[in-house]
CSV table of C-alpha atoms and ligand atoms in Angstrom, one decimal:
chain,number,residue,atom,x,y,z
L,768,MET,CA,64.3,153.1,56.2
L,769,LYS,CA,61.3,151.1,57.4
L,770,LYS,CA,63.4,147.9,57.0
L,771,ILE,CA,65.8,149.1,59.7
L,772,VAL,CA,63.2,150.7,62.1
L,773,LEU,CA,61.1,147.5,62.6
L,774,PRO,CA,64.0,145.3,63.9
L,775,VAL,CA,65.2,148.1,66.1
L,776,VAL,CA,61.8,148.6,67.6
L,777,LEU,CA,61.4,144.8,68.1
L,778,CYS,CA,64.8,144.6,69.8
L,779,LEU,CA,64.0,147.5,72.1
L,780,LEU,CA,60.7,145.8,73.0
L,781,MET,CA,62.3,142.5,73.7
L,782,GLY,CA,65.0,144.2,75.7
L,783,ALA,CA,62.4,146.0,77.8
L,784,GLY,CA,60.5,142.7,78.2
L,785,ALA,CA,63.6,141.0,79.5
L,786,PHE,CA,64.3,143.9,81.7
L,787,ALA,CA,60.7,144.0,83.0
L,788,GLN,CA,60.8,140.3,84.1
L,789,LYS,CA,59.4,140.0,87.6
L,790,ARG,CA,61.7,139.2,90.5
L,791,LEU,CA,61.2,138.2,94.1
L,792,GLY,CA,64.6,139.0,95.4
L,793,ASN,CA,67.7,141.0,94.2
L,794,GLU,CA,70.3,138.3,93.5
L,795,THR,CA,72.4,139.1,90.5
L,796,GLY,CA,73.1,136.6,87.7
L,797,GLN,CA,76.7,136.3,88.8
L,798,GLN,CA,75.6,135.6,92.4
L,799,LYS,CA,73.2,132.9,91.2
L,800,LYS,CA,76.0,131.3,89.2
L,801,GLU,CA,78.2,131.2,92.3
L,802,ARG,CA,75.5,129.8,94.5
L,803,MET,CA,74.9,127.0,92.0
L,804,ALA,CA,78.6,126.4,91.2
L,805,TRP,CA,79.0,123.2,93.2
L,806,TRP,CA,75.8,121.7,91.6
L,807,THR,CA,76.9,122.6,88.1
L,808,HIS,CA,80.3,121.1,88.8
L,809,ASP,CA,79.0,117.9,90.4
L,810,ARG,CA,76.6,116.9,87.7
L,811,PHE,CA,75.3,113.6,89.2
L,812,GLY,CA,73.0,112.9,92.1
L,813,MET,CA,70.7,110.3,93.6
L,814,PHE,CA,67.0,110.7,93.8
L,815,ILE,CA,65.4,108.5,96.5
L,816,HIS,CA,61.6,107.8,96.4
L,817,TRP,CA,60.6,106.1,99.6
L,818,GLY,CA,57.3,106.0,101.4
L,819,LEU,CA,54.4,103.8,102.2
L,820,TYR,CA,54.0,102.9,98.5
L,821,ALA,CA,57.1,100.7,98.9
L,822,LEU,CA,54.7,98.1,100.5
L,823,PRO,CA,52.2,97.7,97.7
L,824,ALA,CA,55.4,97.8,95.5
L,825,ARG,CA,53.5,98.7,92.4
L,826,HIS,CA,54.2,102.4,91.7
L,827,GLU,CA,54.3,105.5,94.0
L,828,TRP,CA,51.0,106.6,92.4
L,829,VAL,CA,49.2,103.4,93.4
L,830,LYS,CA,46.8,105.2,95.7
L,831,ASN,CA,45.8,107.3,92.8
L,832,TYR,CA,45.8,104.6,90.1
L,833,GLU,CA,43.7,102.3,92.2
L,834,ARG,CA,41.6,105.2,93.6
L,835,MET,CA,42.2,104.1,97.1
L,836,THR,CA,40.7,106.0,100.0
L,837,ASN,CA,42.6,106.9,103.1
L,838,GLU,CA,41.0,104.0,104.9
L,839,GLN,CA,42.1,101.5,102.2
L,840,TYR,CA,45.6,102.9,102.3
L,841,GLN,CA,45.9,102.7,106.0
L,842,LYS,CA,47.2,99.2,106.1
L,843,TYR,CA,50.5,100.3,104.7
L,844,PHE,CA,50.9,102.8,107.4
L,845,ASP,CA,50.1,100.3,110.1
L,846,LEU,CA,52.7,97.9,108.7
L,847,PHE,CA,55.5,100.3,107.7
L,848,ASN,CA,58.5,98.9,109.4
L,849,PRO,CA,61.7,99.2,107.3
L,850,ASP,CA,63.8,97.3,109.8
L,851,LEU,CA,66.9,97.0,107.5
L,852,TYR,CA,67.1,100.8,106.9
L,853,ASN,CA,70.7,101.8,107.1
L,854,PRO,CA,71.2,105.1,105.2
L,855,ALA,CA,75.0,104.8,105.6
L,856,GLU,CA,74.8,101.9,103.2
L,857,TRP,CA,72.7,103.9,100.7
L,858,ALA,CA,75.2,106.8,101.0
L,859,LYS,CA,78.0,104.4,100.3
L,860,MET,CA,76.3,103.1,97.2
L,861,ALA,CA,75.6,106.6,95.9
L,862,LYS,CA,79.2,107.6,96.5
L,863,ASN,CA,80.6,104.6,94.8
L,864,ALA,CA,78.4,105.3,91.8
L,865,GLY,CA,80.0,108.7,91.6
L,866,MET,CA,77.0,110.6,92.8
L,867,LYS,CA,77.7,113.8,94.7
L,868,TYR,CA,74.3,114.7,96.1
L,869,ALA,CA,71.0,113.2,97.0
L,870,VAL,CA,67.4,114.2,97.1
L,871,LEU,CA,65.0,112.2,99.4
L,872,THR,CA,61.2,112.3,99.4
L,873,THR,CA,60.4,113.6,102.8
L,874,LYS,CA,56.8,113.4,101.8
L,875,HIS,CA,55.3,112.2,98.5
L,876,HIS,CA,51.9,112.8,97.0
L,877,GLU,CA,50.4,110.1,99.4
L,878,GLY,CA,51.0,112.6,102.2
L,879,PHE,CA,53.0,110.4,104.5
L,880,CYS,CA,55.9,112.1,106.2
L,881,LEU,CA,59.2,110.3,106.7
L,882,PHE,CA,60.2,113.1,109.1
L,883,ASP,CA,58.9,113.9,112.6
L,884,SER,CA,56.6,116.8,111.9
L,885,LYS,CA,54.7,118.4,114.7
L,886,TYR,CA,51.9,119.3,112.4
L,887,THR,CA,50.7,115.7,111.6
L,888,ASP,CA,50.3,112.3,113.0
L,889,TYR,CA,50.7,110.8,109.6
L,890,LYS,CA,54.5,110.2,109.9
L,891,ALA,CA,57.1,107.6,110.3
L,892,THR,CA,57.5,108.1,114.1
L,893,ASN,CA,53.9,106.9,114.5
L,894,THR,CA,54.5,103.7,112.5
L,895,PRO,CA,56.1,100.5,113.8
L,896,ILE,CA,59.6,101.8,112.8
L,897,GLY,CA,59.0,104.8,115.1
L,898,ARG,CA,62.0,106.8,113.9
L,899,ASP,CA,62.7,110.1,112.1
L,900,LEU,CA,64.0,108.6,108.9
L,901,VAL,CA,64.8,111.9,107.4
L,902,LYS,CA,67.1,112.8,110.2
L,903,GLU,CA,69.0,109.5,109.8
L,904,TYR,CA,69.3,110.1,106.1
L,905,VAL,CA,70.7,113.6,106.6
L,906,ASP,CA,73.2,112.4,109.2
L,907,ALA,CA,74.5,109.5,107.1
L,908,PHE,CA,74.7,111.3,103.7
L,909,ARG,CA,76.3,114.3,105.3
L,910,ALA,CA,78.9,112.1,107.0
L,911,ALA,CA,79.7,110.6,103.6
L,912,GLY,CA,80.4,114.0,102.2
L,913,LEU,CA,77.3,114.1,100.0
L,914,LYS,CA,75.2,117.2,99.6
L,915,ILE,CA,71.7,117.0,101.1
L,916,GLY,CA,68.4,117.5,99.1
L,917,PHE,CA,64.8,117.3,100.2
L,918,TYR,CA,61.9,116.5,97.9
L,919,TYR,CA,58.6,117.7,99.4
L,920,SER,CA,55.3,117.0,97.6
L,921,LEU,CA,53.1,120.1,97.3
L,922,ILE,CA,50.3,117.6,96.4
L,923,ASP,CA,48.8,115.8,99.3
L,924,TRP,CA,46.3,112.9,98.9
L,925,HIS,CA,45.8,112.4,102.6
L,926,HIS,CA,45.3,115.8,104.2
L,927,PRO,CA,41.6,116.4,104.9
L,928,ASP,CA,41.7,120.1,103.7
L,929,TYR,CA,43.5,119.5,100.5
L,930,THR,CA,40.9,119.9,97.8
L,931,ILE,CA,40.1,117.1,95.4
L,932,ASP,CA,41.5,117.9,92.0
L,933,ARG,CA,42.0,116.1,88.7
L,934,VAL,CA,45.0,114.1,89.9
L,935,HIS,CA,43.5,113.1,93.2
L,936,PRO,CA,42.6,109.5,93.9
L,937,GLN,CA,39.0,110.6,94.6
L,938,ARG,CA,38.8,112.8,91.5
L,939,ALA,CA,35.3,113.5,90.3
L,940,ALA,CA,33.5,113.2,86.9
L,941,THR,CA,31.5,116.4,87.0
L,942,ASP,CA,31.8,119.9,88.4
L,943,GLU,CA,28.9,119.2,90.7
L,944,GLU,CA,30.6,116.2,92.1
L,945,TYR,CA,33.8,118.3,92.7
L,946,ASP,CA,31.7,120.8,94.6
L,947,ARG,CA,30.1,118.2,96.7
L,948,LEU,CA,33.5,116.4,97.5
L,949,ASN,CA,35.2,119.7,98.3
L,950,HIS,CA,32.5,121.0,100.6
L,951,GLY,CA,34.1,121.7,103.9
L,952,ARG,CA,37.7,121.4,102.6
L,953,ASP,CA,39.8,124.5,103.1
L,954,MET,CA,42.9,125.1,101.1
L,955,ASN,CA,43.8,127.9,103.5
L,956,VAL,CA,44.3,125.4,106.2
L,957,TYR,CA,46.4,123.1,103.9
L,958,ARG,CA,48.5,126.1,102.7
L,959,THR,CA,49.4,126.8,106.3
L,960,TYR,CA,50.2,123.1,106.9
L,961,LEU,CA,52.4,123.0,103.8
L,962,LYS,CA,54.3,126.2,104.9
L,963,ASN,CA,54.7,124.9,108.4
L,964,GLN,CA,56.2,121.6,107.2
L,965,VAL,CA,58.5,123.2,104.8
L,966,ARG,CA,59.7,125.5,107.6
L,967,GLU,CA,60.3,122.5,109.8
L,968,LEU,CA,62.4,120.9,107.0
L,969,MET,CA,64.3,124.1,106.5
L,970,THR,CA,65.0,124.6,110.2
L,971,ASN,CA,65.4,121.3,111.9
L,972,TYR,CA,68.0,119.5,109.8
L,973,GLY,CA,70.9,121.9,109.4
L,974,LYS,CA,72.1,123.1,106.1
L,975,ILE,CA,70.0,121.8,103.2
L,976,ASP,CA,71.5,122.1,99.7
L,977,ILE,CA,68.6,121.4,97.5
L,978,LEU,CA,64.8,121.7,97.7
L,979,TRP,CA,62.7,119.8,95.2
L,980,LEU,CA,59.0,120.9,95.4
L,981,ASP,CA,56.6,118.8,93.4
L,982,TYR,CA,54.4,119.9,91.5
L,983,SER,CA,51.9,122.4,90.0
L,984,PHE,CA,49.3,121.6,87.4
L,985,PRO,CA,47.4,124.8,86.5
L,986,GLY,CA,44.0,124.8,84.8
L,987,LYS,CA,40.6,123.4,85.5
L,988,HIS,CA,40.5,121.3,88.7
L,989,GLY,CA,44.3,121.8,88.9
L,990,LYS,CA,46.6,123.6,91.3
L,991,ASP,CA,48.9,126.5,90.7
L,992,HIS,CA,51.1,129.0,92.5
L,993,ASN,CA,48.0,130.5,94.2
L,994,ASP,CA,47.2,127.2,95.8
L,995,TRP,CA,50.6,126.9,97.4
L,996,ASP,CA,51.2,130.6,97.9
L,997,SER,CA,54.4,129.9,96.1
L,998,GLU,CA,55.8,133.4,96.3
L,999,ALA,CA,55.7,133.5,100.1
L,1000,LEU,CA,56.8,129.9,100.3
L,1001,LEU,CA,59.9,130.6,98.2
L,1002,LYS,CA,60.8,133.7,100.1
L,1003,MET,CA,60.6,131.8,103.3
L,1004,VAL,CA,62.8,129.1,102.1
L,1005,ARG,CA,65.4,131.4,100.7
L,1006,GLN,CA,65.4,133.3,104.0
L,1007,LEU,CA,65.9,130.2,106.1
L,1008,GLN,CA,68.4,128.6,103.7
L,1009,PRO,CA,70.1,131.3,101.7
L,1010,GLY,CA,72.4,128.9,99.7
L,1011,ILE,CA,69.7,126.5,98.7
L,1012,ILE,CA,69.0,125.4,95.1
L,1013,ILE,CA,65.3,125.1,94.2
L,1014,ASN,CA,63.6,123.3,91.3
L,1015,ASP,CA,61.0,124.9,89.0
L,1016,ARG,CA,57.7,123.2,89.9
L,1017,LEU,CA,56.2,126.0,92.1
L,1018,ASP,CA,54.6,127.6,89.0
L,1019,LEU,CA,56.8,130.7,89.3
L,1020,LYS,CA,58.3,130.5,85.9
L,1021,GLU,CA,57.4,134.1,85.2
L,1022,TYR,CA,59.8,135.3,87.9
L,1023,GLU,CA,63.4,135.3,86.9
L,1024,ASP,CA,64.3,134.1,90.3
L,1025,GLY,CA,61.2,132.0,91.0
L,1026,TRP,CA,63.3,128.8,90.3
L,1027,ASP,CA,66.9,127.8,89.9
L,1028,PHE,CA,66.9,125.0,87.4
L,1029,THR,CA,64.4,123.2,85.1
L,1030,THR,CA,63.5,119.5,85.5
L,1031,PRO,CA,62.9,117.5,82.3
L,1032,GLU,CA,61.6,114.2,83.6
L,1033,GLN,CA,62.0,110.8,82.0
L,1034,PHE,CA,62.9,112.0,78.5
L,1035,LYS,CA,66.0,113.3,76.8
L,1036,VAL,CA,66.2,117.0,75.8
L,1037,PRO,CA,67.1,117.5,72.2
L,1038,GLU,CA,69.5,120.4,73.2
L,1039,TRP,CA,70.4,122.6,76.1
L,1040,PRO,CA,67.1,124.0,77.3
L,1041,THR,CA,66.5,127.7,77.1
L,1042,TRP,CA,64.1,130.2,78.7
L,1043,ASN,CA,63.5,133.6,77.3
L,1044,GLY,CA,66.2,132.8,74.8
L,1045,LYS,CA,68.9,132.0,77.4
L,1046,LYS,CA,70.4,128.7,78.2
L,1047,ILE,CA,69.3,127.7,81.7
L,1048,PRO,CA,70.6,125.3,84.4
L,1049,TRP,CA,68.8,122.0,84.0
L,1050,GLU,CA,68.7,118.5,85.6
L,1051,THR,CA,67.0,115.6,84.1
L,1052,CYS,CA,65.5,113.1,86.6
L,1053,GLN,CA,65.4,109.5,85.4
L,1054,THR,CA,64.4,106.1,86.7
L,1055,PHE,CA,66.0,102.7,86.3
L,1056,SER,CA,62.8,101.1,85.3
L,1057,GLY,CA,59.9,103.5,84.9
L,1058,SER,CA,58.4,104.1,88.3
L,1059,TRP,CA,60.0,106.1,91.1
L,1060,GLY,CA,58.8,104.1,94.1
L,1061,TYR,CA,59.9,100.5,94.5
L,1062,TYR,CA,58.0,98.3,91.9
L,1063,ARG,CA,58.7,94.7,92.4
L,1064,ASP,CA,57.4,93.3,89.1
L,1065,GLU,CA,58.7,96.0,86.7
L,1066,MET,CA,60.8,94.5,84.0
L,1067,SER,CA,61.9,97.5,81.9
L,1068,TRP,CA,65.2,98.1,83.6
L,1069,LYS,CA,67.7,100.1,81.5
L,1070,ASN,CA,71.1,98.6,80.9
L,1071,THR,CA,74.4,100.1,82.0
L,1072,LYS,CA,75.1,101.6,78.7
L,1073,GLN,CA,71.7,103.4,78.6
L,1074,LEU,CA,72.3,104.7,82.1
L,1075,LEU,CA,75.8,106.0,81.3
L,1076,VAL,CA,74.5,107.6,78.1
L,1077,LEU,CA,71.8,109.4,80.2
L,1078,LEU,CA,74.6,110.9,82.3
L,1079,ILE,CA,77.1,111.7,79.5
L,1080,GLU,CA,74.5,113.1,77.2
L,1081,SER,CA,73.2,115.4,79.9
L,1082,VAL,CA,76.6,116.8,80.6
L,1083,SER,CA,77.2,117.1,76.8
L,1084,LYS,CA,74.2,119.5,76.8
L,1085,GLY,CA,75.3,121.3,79.9
L,1086,GLY,CA,73.0,119.5,82.4
L,1087,ASN,CA,72.8,117.2,85.4
L,1088,LEU,CA,71.4,113.8,86.0
L,1089,LEU,CA,69.4,112.9,89.1
L,1090,LEU,CA,69.1,109.1,88.9
L,1091,ASN,CA,66.4,107.5,91.1
L,1092,VAL,CA,66.3,104.5,93.4
L,1093,GLY,CA,63.1,103.3,95.1
L,1094,PRO,CA,64.1,101.5,98.3
L,1095,THR,CA,62.0,98.5,99.5
L,1096,ALA,CA,59.7,98.5,102.5
L,1097,ARG,CA,62.5,96.7,104.4
L,1098,GLY,CA,64.7,99.8,103.8
L,1099,THR,CA,67.1,98.1,101.4
L,1100,ILE,CA,68.0,99.0,97.8
L,1101,ASP,CA,66.8,96.3,95.5
L,1102,TYR,CA,69.5,94.0,94.0
L,1103,ARG,CA,68.9,95.3,90.4
L,1104,ALA,CA,69.4,98.9,91.5
L,1105,GLN,CA,72.5,97.9,93.5
L,1106,ASN,CA,73.9,96.2,90.4
L,1107,ALA,CA,73.2,99.2,88.2
L,1108,LEU,CA,74.8,101.6,90.7
L,1109,ALA,CA,77.8,99.3,90.9
L,1110,SER,CA,78.2,99.2,87.1
L,1111,ILE,CA,78.0,103.0,86.8
L,1112,GLY,CA,80.6,103.2,89.6
L,1113,LYS,CA,82.9,100.9,87.8
L,1114,TRP,CA,82.8,103.3,84.8
L,1115,MET,CA,82.9,106.5,86.9
L,1116,LYS,CA,86.0,105.3,88.8
L,1117,TYR,CA,88.1,105.7,85.7
L,1118,ASN,CA,86.2,108.2,83.6
L,1119,ASN,CA,84.7,110.7,86.0
L,1120,ARG,CA,87.0,113.4,84.6
L,1121,SER,CA,84.8,113.7,81.6
L,1122,ILE,CA,81.8,114.4,83.9
L,1123,TYR,CA,82.7,116.5,86.9
L,1124,GLY,CA,83.3,120.2,86.0
L,1125,CYS,CA,82.4,119.4,82.4
L,1126,THR,CA,79.8,120.9,80.1
L,1127,GLN,CA,78.9,121.3,76.4
L,1128,ALA,CA,81.8,121.5,74.0
L,1129,PRO,CA,82.6,124.9,72.7
L,1130,GLU,CA,81.2,125.8,69.3
L,1131,GLY,CA,83.7,124.9,66.6
L,1132,PHE,CA,84.1,121.3,67.9
L,1133,LYS,CA,81.8,119.1,65.8
L,1134,THR,CA,80.7,115.9,67.4
L,1135,PRO,CA,82.5,112.9,65.7
L,1136,ALA,CA,80.5,110.0,64.4
L,1137,ASN,CA,78.7,107.8,67.1
L,1138,SER,CA,80.0,109.8,70.0
L,1139,LEU,CA,79.2,112.3,72.7
L,1140,LEU,CA,81.4,115.3,73.6
L,1141,THR,CA,82.0,116.9,76.9
L,1142,TYR,CA,84.4,119.7,77.7
L,1143,ASN,CA,86.2,120.9,80.8
L,1144,PRO,CA,86.7,124.7,80.4
L,1145,VAL,CA,89.2,124.9,83.3
L,1146,THR,CA,91.6,122.3,82.0
L,1147,ASN,CA,90.7,122.9,78.3
L,1148,ARG,CA,90.3,119.2,77.7
L,1149,LEU,CA,87.7,117.7,75.4
L,1150,TYR,CA,86.2,114.2,76.0
L,1151,VAL,CA,85.0,112.0,73.2
L,1152,HIS,CA,82.8,109.2,74.4
L,1153,LEU,CA,82.8,106.3,71.9
L,1154,LEU,CA,79.3,104.9,71.8
L,1155,ASP,CA,80.1,102.5,69.0
L,1156,TYR,CA,83.7,101.5,69.0
L,1157,PRO,CA,85.3,102.3,65.7
L,1158,LEU,CA,87.7,100.2,63.7
L,1159,THR,CA,91.2,101.7,64.0
L,1160,ASN,CA,90.6,105.0,62.1
L,1161,PHE,CA,88.6,107.6,64.0
L,1162,THR,CA,88.0,111.0,62.3
L,1163,LEU,CA,87.9,114.2,64.3
L,1164,PRO,CA,86.1,116.4,61.8
L,1165,GLY,CA,87.8,119.8,61.5
L,1166,TYR,CA,90.1,119.3,64.5
L,1167,LYS,CA,93.4,119.9,62.6
L,1168,GLY,CA,95.6,122.2,64.6
L,1169,LYS,CA,93.4,122.1,67.7
L,1170,VAL,CA,94.7,119.0,69.5
L,1171,LYS,CA,98.0,118.7,71.3
L,1172,TYR,CA,97.7,115.2,72.6
L,1173,ALA,CA,95.2,112.3,72.7
L,1174,GLN,CA,94.9,109.5,75.2
L,1175,PHE,CA,92.3,107.0,76.6
L,1176,LEU,CA,91.0,108.4,79.8
L,1177,HIS,CA,90.7,105.1,81.7
L,1178,ASP,CA,94.4,104.2,81.5
L,1179,ALA,CA,96.1,107.4,80.1
L,1180,SER,CA,97.5,105.4,77.2
L,1181,GLU,CA,98.5,107.5,74.2
L,1182,ILE,CA,96.4,107.4,71.1
L,1183,ALA,CA,98.4,108.1,67.9
L,1184,ILE,CA,97.5,111.0,65.8
L,1185,THR,CA,98.3,109.7,62.3
L,1186,ALA,CA,97.4,109.9,58.7
L,1187,PRO,CA,94.4,107.6,58.1
L,1188,HIS,CA,95.3,104.1,57.1
L,1189,GLY,CA,93.5,102.8,54.1
L,1190,TYR,CA,93.5,104.1,50.5
L,1191,TRP,CA,90.0,105.3,50.3
L,1192,LEU,CA,90.0,107.3,53.5
L,1193,LYS,CA,93.2,109.1,52.4
L,1194,MET,CA,91.4,110.2,49.3
L,1195,GLU,CA,88.2,111.3,51.1
L,1196,GLN,CA,89.5,112.9,54.3
L,1197,ASN,CA,89.0,116.6,54.5
L,1198,LYS,CA,92.2,118.6,54.9
L,1199,ASN,CA,91.1,120.0,58.2
L,1200,ASP,CA,90.2,116.6,59.7
L,1201,LEU,CA,92.4,114.9,62.2
L,1202,ASN,CA,92.7,111.1,62.4
L,1203,LEU,CA,93.3,109.0,65.4
L,1204,ARG,CA,94.6,105.4,65.2
L,1205,LEU,CA,92.8,103.3,67.8
L,1206,PRO,CA,93.7,99.8,68.9
L,1207,VAL,CA,91.6,97.1,67.2
L,1208,LEU,CA,90.5,95.7,70.5
L,1209,LYS,CA,87.9,97.7,72.3
L,1210,PRO,CA,89.2,98.5,75.8
L,1211,PRO,CA,87.3,96.7,78.6
L,1212,VAL,CA,85.3,99.8,79.3
L,1213,GLU,CA,81.5,100.1,78.7
L,1214,ILE,CA,81.9,103.4,76.9
L,1215,PRO,CA,85.6,104.2,76.2
L,1216,VAL,CA,86.5,107.9,76.5
L,1217,ILE,CA,89.2,109.7,74.5
L,1218,GLU,CA,90.7,112.7,76.3
L,1219,LEU,CA,92.0,115.4,74.0
L,1220,ILE,CA,94.4,117.9,75.4
L,1221,LEU,CA,93.7,121.0,73.3
L,1222,ASN,CA,96.0,123.7,72.1
O,269,GLC,C1,56.3,113.4,89.0
O,269,GLC,C2,55.5,112.3,89.7
O,269,GLC,C3,56.2,111.8,90.9
O,269,GLC,C4,57.7,111.8,90.9
O,269,GLC,C5,58.3,113.0,90.2
O,269,GLC,C6,59.8,113.0,90.0
O,269,GLC,O1,55.9,114.6,89.4
O,269,GLC,O2,54.3,112.7,90.2
O,269,GLC,O3,55.7,110.5,91.3
O,269,GLC,O4,58.1,112.0,92.2
O,269,GLC,O5,57.7,113.3,89.0
O,269,GLC,O6,60.2,114.0,89.2
C-alpha cells in the first residue's frame, strides 16, 4: 500500500507546485505559442553589438576589463563618427545569410545610447555623427522584411546613480570601499531612468518584435529583479508591445510568464533545455570570434562548417541561433564577418528548407552516424545533415518502412534506396535498417543534406 501512496502524493505535490507557479499576466500556453510562432519558425537571426567600444576595438567590456573611468572613456564618445553607416547594407547581408530577424544593442553596459533618448546626453545624437542610429536601423531592417529586435543593457557603467557592483569597472575590494563608492548613488533614480528609456524604445519606433534585456547577476554586490523592478518593467513592455518576445535575463524565472525564451550563450546545449520538466523555447547566441563588439586583433574566427553546425544543431534540438556581428567604428561590417555571412548564405540558399519551420526529429528516428537531424512537422520531411560525407553506403538505423523517397536537398536529385553494397555490410545490417546509396563524390555543398519524404 505504502508503495503506491508515496508516488501518488509526490505527483499531487508536483502538480500543485506547477499549478501554483507565479504569473504576471493571464496568457494561456496556446496563446504564447501563437505569439512566438514566427520566431519558432524562422530560427535564425542576427545579433548586432555596436557602441563606443567599436573604437578601442578590443572587446565590448573594455571599459570594465581596463577599469576605465567615465573620463578615460570619454575620448571614444568625442570621436564617435561612423560615417559609413548604412543599415540597408547590413540588412541585405543579414537577409542574404538567411537571417529573418535582428537584435541591435540600443545601449550596452557602457551606457552609451545609439538612440535619441530624452533622458540622457550620453547618446549618438550628441556625438559627431549626430543621428539617431536606432531609427535608421529600424527603418532599413523593416524595409528589408526583417523582424526588429532591441537589446537594452540593464547594466549601466556610465549613469551616476547606478551603484557600483562586482561587475562594474570601478568595482571595489572590500565592503567598506563599496559603501564609500556608492555613497550618494541612488538606484531609485536609475530605475526610473531605465524604465523611461525602455518606454521610449517601446513607443517611438513602431512595432518591436523582440526585446533582449541584459542582464541580472544576483548575490553579493550583484543586481537582481529588485534592482530593475523587473515585474513592473515587464508589465509595461507587454502593455506597450503586446506581441513582443522577451528573453530571460530579468531574473523573473520564477514566474511562468516572466520570460519567453532562454538564452544559452557561447556554448552548445547537450539537449533541448527544460524548465520545471518542460521543454522550453530557446535561442543560443554566438559570436564569430569570441567577443561581441568589434575586436580587430581577435584571431579565433570559427569556420563556415562550425557556424553551420551551430545553426543546424540548434534546430535539431528545437532551438534558434542568434549570430553576432560587431560592426566597426566606421559603421561597416568587417570583411571576415562579411565573408562568413556570405558563406552561410551560400549554404542557406539551397538548404534552408531543413531550417525554417523545422525542429527536433520525432522520437523513433535515431540519428544516423556523423549526422544531425531536423524535421518539418508540417511537410513530414526529415533532414539528414551529413557532417562527414560517407562512402557510398549510408545506413538509416531502424528506418525501414518509414521512408517514401530520398533526395539531396540542394539539387533535388534522387538518392537510391538499395540493399547495401559490400559483403560484410549485408551480413551485419539490421533487418530494420534502410540503406542509401550515395554518389562517391561529395556534392559541392559544405554540409550536404538528405531530404527524406516520410510515409
Ligand atoms: C553577456 C555580455 C555581453 C553580451 C551578451 C550577449 O551578457 O555581458 O557583453 O552582450 O552577453 O548575450
